[in-house]
């Protein structure tokens, strides 16, 4: 059974997903999160089959508080972080030259060349971005957040990952279950947003090769980059439950996920 946080999805995106779920004949329900709280609304005390949430990063984080939501999300902090990815795949990671630092250290030390910065973990404290030093100072002045909630807290000692900026000619998103890529699509070309159904076989084969070597979960979303020499690298892994679909085949992906869940999970 699929649970959708409709408030986190644009209407058109929500409609396409629901159409795919209903086309497959699966059950679904809507859930919400009370603003400024840790409370998920419109969930039952128990379900007669395993459930899978699709919604925001906050929903992923809160799932652990509700044991009836099983498996709920395909995520764990130990493997969904940059250090684990580099340990698993080494130089096949686009940003294998990572350095863990903090905003405070980086702002104090400064830097000359453009750098790529992203959170250490995968729950999108902020979006990974290429900065020059002046851009980072401006971003910092607008985004520093001394919240008591660690999910929103961005302060001087917040750990981040720094790496050199890379030249990328194409980027694809791949949805995989048990190491097999079910569907994929391009979302960026030559640095510009370009959502289309292009999914060349070499991209799929490379993604499956990497997933056969190491993966953070059996249900996973992996982004692949093409470099100017036409070689490929893994950009990052994403949690299925909060990933954008782009132009992928949602019905095929949802069927693969549903089959996996029914085979591997039981209700509590």
Coordinates of N, CA and C in Angstrom, one line a residue, residues 45-214:
X45 N -3.7 2.9 13.0 CA -3.0 2.3 14.1 C -2.3 1.0 13.6
X46 N -2.9 0.4 12.5 CA -2.3 -0.8 11.9 C -2.8 -0.9 10.5
X47 N -2.0 -1.6 9.7 CA -2.3 -1.9 8.3 C -2.3 -3.4 8.0
X48 N -3.1 -3.8 7.0 CA -3.1 -5.2 6.7 C -2.1 -5.6 5.7
X49 N -1.2 -4.7 5.3 CA -0.1 -5.0 4.4 C 0.9 -3.9 4.6
X50 N 2.2 -4.2 4.2 CA 3.3 -3.2 4.4 C 2.9 -2.0 3.6
X51 N 3.4 -0.9 4.1 CA 3.1 0.4 3.4 C 4.4 1.1 3.0
X52 N 4.3 1.9 2.0 CA 5.5 2.7 1.5 C 5.1 4.2 1.4
X53 N 5.8 5.0 2.1 CA 5.5 6.5 2.1 C 6.2 7.1 0.9
X54 N 5.5 8.1 0.3 CA 6.2 9.0 -0.7 C 5.8 10.4 -0.3
X55 N 6.9 11.2 0.0 CA 6.6 12.6 0.5 C 7.9 13.3 0.7
X56 N 7.9 14.1 1.8 CA 9.0 15.0 2.0 C 10.1 14.4 2.8
X57 N 11.3 15.0 2.9 CA 12.4 14.5 3.7 C 12.0 14.5 5.2
X58 N 11.2 15.4 5.6 CA 10.7 15.4 7.0 C 9.9 14.2 7.2
X59 N 9.0 13.8 6.3 CA 8.3 12.6 6.5 C 9.2 11.3 6.6
X60 N 10.2 11.3 5.9 CA 11.2 10.2 6.0 C 11.8 10.2 7.4
X61 N 12.1 11.3 7.9 CA 12.7 11.4 9.2 C 11.8 11.0 10.3
X62 N 10.5 11.3 10.2 CA 9.5 11.0 11.2 C 9.0 9.6 11.2
X63 N 9.2 8.9 10.1 CA 8.7 7.5 10.0 C 9.1 6.6 11.1
X64 N 10.3 6.8 11.6 CA 10.8 5.9 12.7 C 10.0 6.0 14.0
X65 N 9.2 7.1 14.1 CA 8.4 7.2 15.3 C 7.1 6.4 15.2
X66 N 6.8 5.8 14.1 CA 5.5 5.2 13.8 C 5.8 3.7 13.3
X67 N 5.8 2.8 14.3 CA 6.2 1.4 13.9 C 5.2 0.7 12.9
X68 N 4.0 1.2 12.9 CA 3.0 0.6 11.9 C 3.4 0.9 10.5
X69 N 4.2 1.9 10.3 CA 4.6 2.3 8.9 C 5.8 1.5 8.5
X70 N 5.6 0.2 8.1 CA 6.6 -0.7 7.7 C 6.5 -1.2 6.3
X71 N 7.6 -1.1 5.5 CA 8.9 -0.6 5.8 C 8.9 1.0 5.9
X72 N 7.8 1.6 5.3 CA 7.8 3.1 5.4 C 8.7 3.7 4.4
X73 N 10.0 3.7 4.7 CA 11.0 4.3 3.9 C 12.2 3.4 3.7
X74 N 12.9 3.6 2.6 CA 14.1 2.8 2.4 C 15.3 3.6 2.7
X75 N 15.7 3.8 3.9 CA 16.7 4.7 4.3 C 17.3 4.3 5.6
X76 N 18.6 4.6 5.7 CA 19.3 4.5 7.0 C 20.5 5.5 7.0
X77 N 20.8 6.1 8.1 CA 21.8 7.2 8.1 C 23.2 6.6 7.9
X78 N 23.4 5.3 8.2 CA 24.8 4.8 8.1 C 25.3 4.7 6.6
X79 N 24.4 4.4 5.7 CA 24.8 4.3 4.3 C 24.4 5.4 3.4
X80 N 23.5 6.3 3.9 CA 23.0 7.4 3.0 C 23.8 8.7 3.4
X81 N 25.1 8.6 3.2 CA 26.0 9.8 3.4 C 27.2 9.7 2.5
X82 N 27.8 10.8 2.2 CA 28.9 10.9 1.2 C 30.0 10.0 1.6
X83 N 30.4 10.0 2.8 CA 31.6 9.2 3.3 C 31.4 7.7 3.0
X84 N 30.2 7.2 3.3 CA 29.9 5.8 3.0 C 29.9 5.5 1.5
X85 N 29.4 6.4 0.7 CA 29.4 6.2 -0.8 C 30.9 6.2 -1.3
X86 N 31.7 7.1 -0.8 CA 33.1 7.1 -1.3 C 33.8 5.8 -0.8
X87 N 33.6 5.4 0.4 CA 34.1 4.1 0.9 C 33.7 2.9 0.1
X88 N 32.4 3.0 -0.4 CA 31.9 1.9 -1.2 C 32.3 1.8 -2.6
X89 N 32.5 3.0 -3.3 CA 32.7 3.0 -4.7 C 34.0 3.8 -5.1
X90 N 34.6 4.4 -4.2 CA 35.9 5.1 -4.5 C 35.8 6.1 -5.6
X91 N 36.7 6.0 -6.5 CA 36.8 7.0 -7.6 C 35.7 6.9 -8.6
X92 N 34.8 5.9 -8.5 CA 33.6 5.9 -9.4 C 32.6 7.0 -8.9
X93 N 32.8 7.5 -7.7 CA 32.0 8.6 -7.2 C 32.5 9.9 -7.9
X94 N 31.6 10.7 -8.4 CA 32.1 11.9 -9.1 C 32.9 12.8 -8.1
X95 N 32.4 12.9 -6.9 CA 33.1 13.8 -5.9 C 33.8 12.9 -4.9
X96 N 34.7 12.0 -5.4 CA 35.5 11.2 -4.5 C 36.5 12.0 -3.7
X97 N 36.8 13.2 -4.2 CA 37.8 14.0 -3.6 C 37.2 14.9 -2.5
X98 N 36.4 14.2 -1.7 CA 35.6 15.0 -0.7 C 36.5 15.3 0.5
X99 N 36.1 16.4 1.1 CA 36.7 16.8 2.4 C 35.6 17.3 3.3
X100 N 35.5 16.6 4.5 CA 34.4 17.0 5.4 C 34.9 18.3 6.2
X101 N 34.1 19.3 6.2 CA 34.5 20.5 6.9 C 33.3 21.1 7.5
X102 N 33.3 22.4 7.9 CA 32.1 23.1 8.4 C 32.0 24.4 7.7
X103 N 30.8 25.0 7.8 CA 30.6 26.3 7.2 C 31.6 27.3 7.9
X104 N 31.7 27.2 9.2 CA 32.6 28.2 9.9 C 34.0 28.2 9.4
X105 N 34.6 27.0 9.2 CA 35.9 26.8 8.8 C 36.1 27.3 7.4
X106 N 35.2 27.0 6.5 CA 35.3 27.4 5.1 C 35.1 28.9 4.9
X107 N 34.3 29.5 5.7 CA 34.1 30.9 5.6 C 35.3 31.7 6.2
X108 N 35.9 31.1 7.2 CA 37.1 31.7 7.8 C 38.3 31.5 6.9
X109 N 38.5 30.4 6.3 CA 39.7 30.1 5.4 C 39.6 30.7 4.0
X110 N 38.4 30.7 3.5 CA 38.2 31.2 2.1 C 38.7 30.2 1.1
X111 N 38.4 30.4 -0.2 CA 38.9 29.6 -1.2 C 38.9 30.3 -2.5
X112 N 39.8 29.9 -3.5 CA 39.9 30.6 -4.8 C 39.1 30.0 -5.9
X113 N 39.2 28.7 -6.1 CA 38.5 28.1 -7.2 C 37.1 27.7 -6.8
X114 N 36.2 27.6 -7.7 CA 34.8 27.1 -7.4 C 34.9 25.8 -6.7
X115 N 33.9 25.6 -5.7 CA 33.8 24.3 -5.0 C 32.4 23.9 -5.0
X116 N 32.2 22.6 -4.9 CA 30.9 22.0 -4.7 C 30.7 21.6 -3.3
X117 N 29.6 22.1 -2.7 CA 29.2 21.9 -1.3 C 27.9 21.2 -1.2
X118 N 27.8 20.2 -0.3 CA 26.5 19.6 0.0 C 26.5 19.1 1.4
X119 N 25.4 18.7 1.9 CA 25.3 18.1 3.3 C 26.1 16.8 3.3
X120 N 26.5 16.4 4.5 CA 27.1 15.1 4.7 C 26.1 14.0 4.5
X121 N 24.9 14.2 5.1 CA 23.8 13.2 4.9 C 22.9 13.5 3.7
X122 N 21.8 12.7 3.6 CA 21.0 12.7 2.4 C 19.6 13.3 2.6
X123 N 19.3 13.9 3.7 CA 18.0 14.4 3.9 C 17.8 15.9 3.5
X124 N 18.7 16.3 2.7 CA 18.5 17.6 2.0 C 18.4 18.8 2.9
X125 N 19.4 18.9 3.9 CA 19.4 20.1 4.7 C 19.6 21.3 3.8
X126 N 20.3 21.2 2.7 CA 20.3 22.2 1.7 C 20.7 21.4 0.4
X127 N 20.5 22.1 -0.8 CA 20.7 21.4 -2.0 C 22.2 21.6 -2.4
X128 N 22.9 20.5 -2.8 CA 24.2 20.6 -3.2 C 24.4 21.6 -4.4
X129 N 25.4 22.5 -4.3 CA 25.6 23.6 -5.2 C 27.0 24.0 -5.4
X130 N 27.4 24.4 -6.6 CA 28.7 25.0 -6.9 C 28.7 26.4 -6.5
X131 N 29.7 26.8 -5.7 CA 29.9 28.2 -5.2 C 31.3 28.7 -5.5
X132 N 31.3 30.0 -5.8 CA 32.6 30.7 -5.5 C 32.5 31.4 -4.1
X133 N 33.6 32.0 -3.7 CA 33.6 32.4 -2.3 C 32.6 33.5 -2.0
X134 N 32.4 34.5 -2.9 CA 31.5 35.5 -2.7 C 30.0 35.0 -2.7
X135 N 29.7 34.0 -3.6 CA 28.4 33.4 -3.6 C 28.1 32.7 -2.3
X136 N 29.1 32.1 -1.8 CA 28.9 31.4 -0.5 C 28.6 32.3 0.6
X137 N 29.3 33.4 0.7 CA 29.1 34.4 1.7 C 27.6 35.0 1.6
X138 N 27.2 35.2 0.4 CA 25.8 35.7 0.2 C 24.8 34.7 0.6
X139 N 25.0 33.4 0.2 CA 24.1 32.3 0.5 C 24.1 32.2 2.0
X140 N 25.2 32.2 2.7 CA 25.2 32.1 4.1 C 24.4 33.1 4.8
X141 N 24.5 34.4 4.4 CA 23.8 35.5 5.0 C 22.3 35.3 4.9
X142 N 21.8 34.5 3.9 CA 20.4 34.3 3.6 C 19.9 33.0 4.2
X143 N 20.8 32.1 4.5 CA 20.3 30.7 4.9 C 20.8 30.3 6.3
X144 N 21.6 31.0 6.9 CA 22.0 30.6 8.3 C 20.7 30.5 9.1
X145 N 20.6 29.4 9.9 CA 19.4 29.1 10.6 C 19.7 28.4 12.0
X146 N 19.5 29.2 13.0 CA 19.9 28.7 14.4 C 18.7 28.0 15.0
X147 N 18.0 27.1 14.3 CA 16.8 26.4 14.8 C 17.2 25.4 15.8
X148 N 16.3 25.2 16.7 CA 16.4 24.1 17.7 C 16.3 22.7 17.1
X149 N 15.6 22.7 15.9 CA 15.4 21.4 15.2 C 16.5 21.1 14.3
X150 N 17.2 20.0 14.6 CA 18.4 19.7 13.8 C 18.1 19.5 12.3
X151 N 16.9 19.3 11.9 CA 16.5 19.1 10.5 C 16.6 20.4 9.7
X152 N 16.6 21.5 10.4 CA 16.7 22.8 9.8 C 17.9 23.7 10.2
X153 N 18.7 23.2 11.1 CA 19.7 24.0 11.7 C 20.9 24.0 10.8
X154 N 21.3 25.3 10.4 CA 22.5 25.5 9.5 C 23.3 26.6 10.3
X155 N 24.4 26.2 10.9 CA 25.2 27.1 11.7 C 26.6 26.9 11.4
X156 N 27.5 27.6 12.1 CA 28.9 27.6 11.8 C 29.5 26.2 12.0
X157 N 29.1 25.4 12.9 CA 29.6 24.0 13.1 C 28.9 22.9 12.4
X158 N 28.0 23.3 11.5 CA 27.3 22.3 10.7 C 28.3 21.6 9.7
X159 N 28.4 20.3 9.8 CA 29.3 19.6 8.9 C 28.8 19.6 7.5
X160 N 29.7 19.8 6.5 CA 29.4 19.8 5.1 C 30.5 19.1 4.4
X161 N 30.2 18.7 3.1 CA 31.2 18.1 2.3 C 31.6 19.0 1.2
X162 N 32.9 19.2 1.0 CA 33.5 20.1 0.0 C 34.3 19.2 -1.0
X163 N 34.1 19.5 -2.3 CA 34.9 18.9 -3.3 C 35.1 19.9 -4.5
X164 N 36.0 19.5 -5.4 CA 36.2 20.4 -6.5 C 35.0 20.4 -7.5
X165 N 34.8 21.5 -8.1 CA 33.7 21.6 -9.1 C 34.1 20.8 -10.3
X166 N 33.1 20.1 -10.9 CA 33.4 19.2 -12.1 C 32.6 19.7 -13.3
X167 N 33.2 19.4 -14.5 CA 32.5 19.7 -15.7 C 31.7 18.5 -16.1
X168 N 30.4 18.6 -16.2 CA 29.4 17.5 -16.5 C 28.7 17.8 -17.8
X169 N 28.6 16.9 -18.7 CA 27.8 17.1 -19.9 C 26.4 16.6 -19.9
X170 N 26.2 15.6 -19.0 CA 24.8 15.0 -19.0 C 24.6 14.4 -17.6
X171 N 23.3 14.4 -17.2 CA 22.9 13.8 -15.9 C 21.6 13.0 -16.0
X172 N 21.6 11.8 -15.4 CA 20.5 10.9 -15.5 C 20.1 10.4 -14.1
X173 N 18.8 10.2 -13.9 CA 18.3 9.6 -12.7 C 17.8 8.2 -13.0
X174 N 18.3 7.3 -12.1 CA 18.0 5.9 -12.3 C 17.3 5.3 -11.1
X175 N 16.1 4.7 -11.2 CA 15.4 4.0 -10.1 C 15.8 2.5 -10.2
X176 N 16.2 2.0 -9.1 CA 16.7 0.6 -9.1 C 16.1 -0.2 -7.9
X177 N 15.8 -1.5 -8.1 CA 15.3 -2.4 -7.1 C 16.2 -3.7 -7.2
X178 N 16.8 -4.1 -6.1 CA 17.7 -5.2 -6.1 C 18.8 -5.2 -7.1
X179 N 19.3 -4.0 -7.3 CA 20.4 -3.9 -8.3 C 20.1 -3.8 -9.7
X180 N 18.8 -3.9 -10.0 CA 18.3 -3.8 -11.4 C 17.7 -2.4 -11.6
X181 N 18.2 -1.7 -12.7 CA 17.6 -0.4 -13.0 C 16.3 -0.6 -13.7
X182 N 15.2 -0.1 -13.1 CA 13.8 -0.3 -13.6 C 13.5 0.7 -14.7
X183 N 13.9 2.0 -14.4 CA 13.7 3.1 -15.4 C 14.6 4.2 -15.0
X184 N 14.8 5.1 -16.1 CA 15.6 6.2 -15.9 C 15.3 7.3 -16.9
X185 N 15.8 8.5 -16.6 CA 15.6 9.6 -17.6 C 16.6 10.7 -17.3
X186 N 16.9 11.5 -18.4 CA 17.8 12.6 -18.2 C 17.1 13.8 -17.6
X187 N 17.9 14.5 -16.7 CA 17.3 15.7 -16.1 C 18.1 16.9 -16.3
X188 N 19.4 16.8 -16.8 CA 20.2 17.9 -17.1 C 21.2 17.6 -18.2
X189 N 21.4 18.6 -19.0 CA 22.4 18.5 -20.1 C 23.2 19.8 -20.2
X190 N 24.5 19.6 -20.2 CA 25.4 20.7 -20.3 C 25.1 21.8 -19.3
X191 N 24.8 21.4 -18.1 CA 24.5 22.3 -17.0 C 23.2 22.9 -16.9
X192 N 22.3 22.6 -17.9 CA 21.0 23.2 -17.9 C 19.9 22.1 -17.7
X193 N 18.8 22.5 -17.0 CA 17.7 21.6 -16.8 C 17.2 21.1 -18.2
X194 N 17.0 19.8 -18.3 CA 16.6 19.2 -19.5 C 15.9 17.9 -19.2
X195 N 14.6 17.9 -18.9 CA 13.9 16.7 -18.5 C 13.3 16.1 -19.8
X196 N 13.9 14.9 -20.0 CA 13.4 14.1 -21.2 C 13.5 12.6 -20.9
X197 N 13.0 11.8 -21.8 CA 12.9 10.4 -21.6 C 14.2 9.7 -22.1
X198 N 15.2 10.4 -22.5 CA 16.4 9.8 -23.0 C 17.1 9.0 -21.9
X199 N 17.4 7.8 -22.2 CA 18.0 6.9 -21.2 C 18.9 5.9 -22.0
X200 N 20.1 6.3 -22.4 CA 20.9 5.4 -23.2 C 21.3 4.1 -22.5
X201 N 21.5 3.0 -23.2 CA 21.9 1.8 -22.6 C 23.2 1.9 -21.8
X202 N 24.2 2.6 -22.3 CA 25.4 2.7 -21.5 C 25.3 3.3 -20.1
X203 N 24.3 4.2 -20.0 CA 24.0 4.8 -18.7 C 23.4 3.7 -17.8
X204 N 22.5 3.0 -18.3 CA 21.8 1.9 -17.5 C 22.8 0.9 -17.1
X205 N 23.7 0.4 -18.0 CA 24.6 -0.6 -17.8 C 25.7 -0.1 -16.7
X206 N 26.1 1.1 -16.8 CA 27.0 1.6 -15.9 C 26.4 1.7 -14.5
X207 N 25.2 2.2 -14.4 CA 24.5 2.2 -13.1 C 24.4 0.8 -12.5
X208 N 24.0 -0.1 -13.2 CA 23.8 -1.5 -12.7 C 25.2 -2.1 -12.3
X209 N 26.2 -1.8 -13.0 CA 27.6 -2.2 -12.6 C 28.0 -1.7 -11.3
X210 N 27.7 -0.3 -11.1 CA 28.0 0.3 -9.8 C 27.2 -0.3 -8.7
X211 N 25.9 -0.5 -8.9 CA 25.0 -1.0 -7.9 C 25.4 -2.5 -7.5
X212 N 26.0 -3.2 -8.5 CA 26.4 -4.6 -8.2 C 27.7 -4.6 -7.3
X213 N 28.4 -3.5 -7.3 CA 29.6 -3.4 -6.5 C 29.3 -3.0 -5.1
X214 N 28.4 -2.0 -4.9 CA 28.0 -1.5 -3.6 C 26.7 -0.6 -3.8

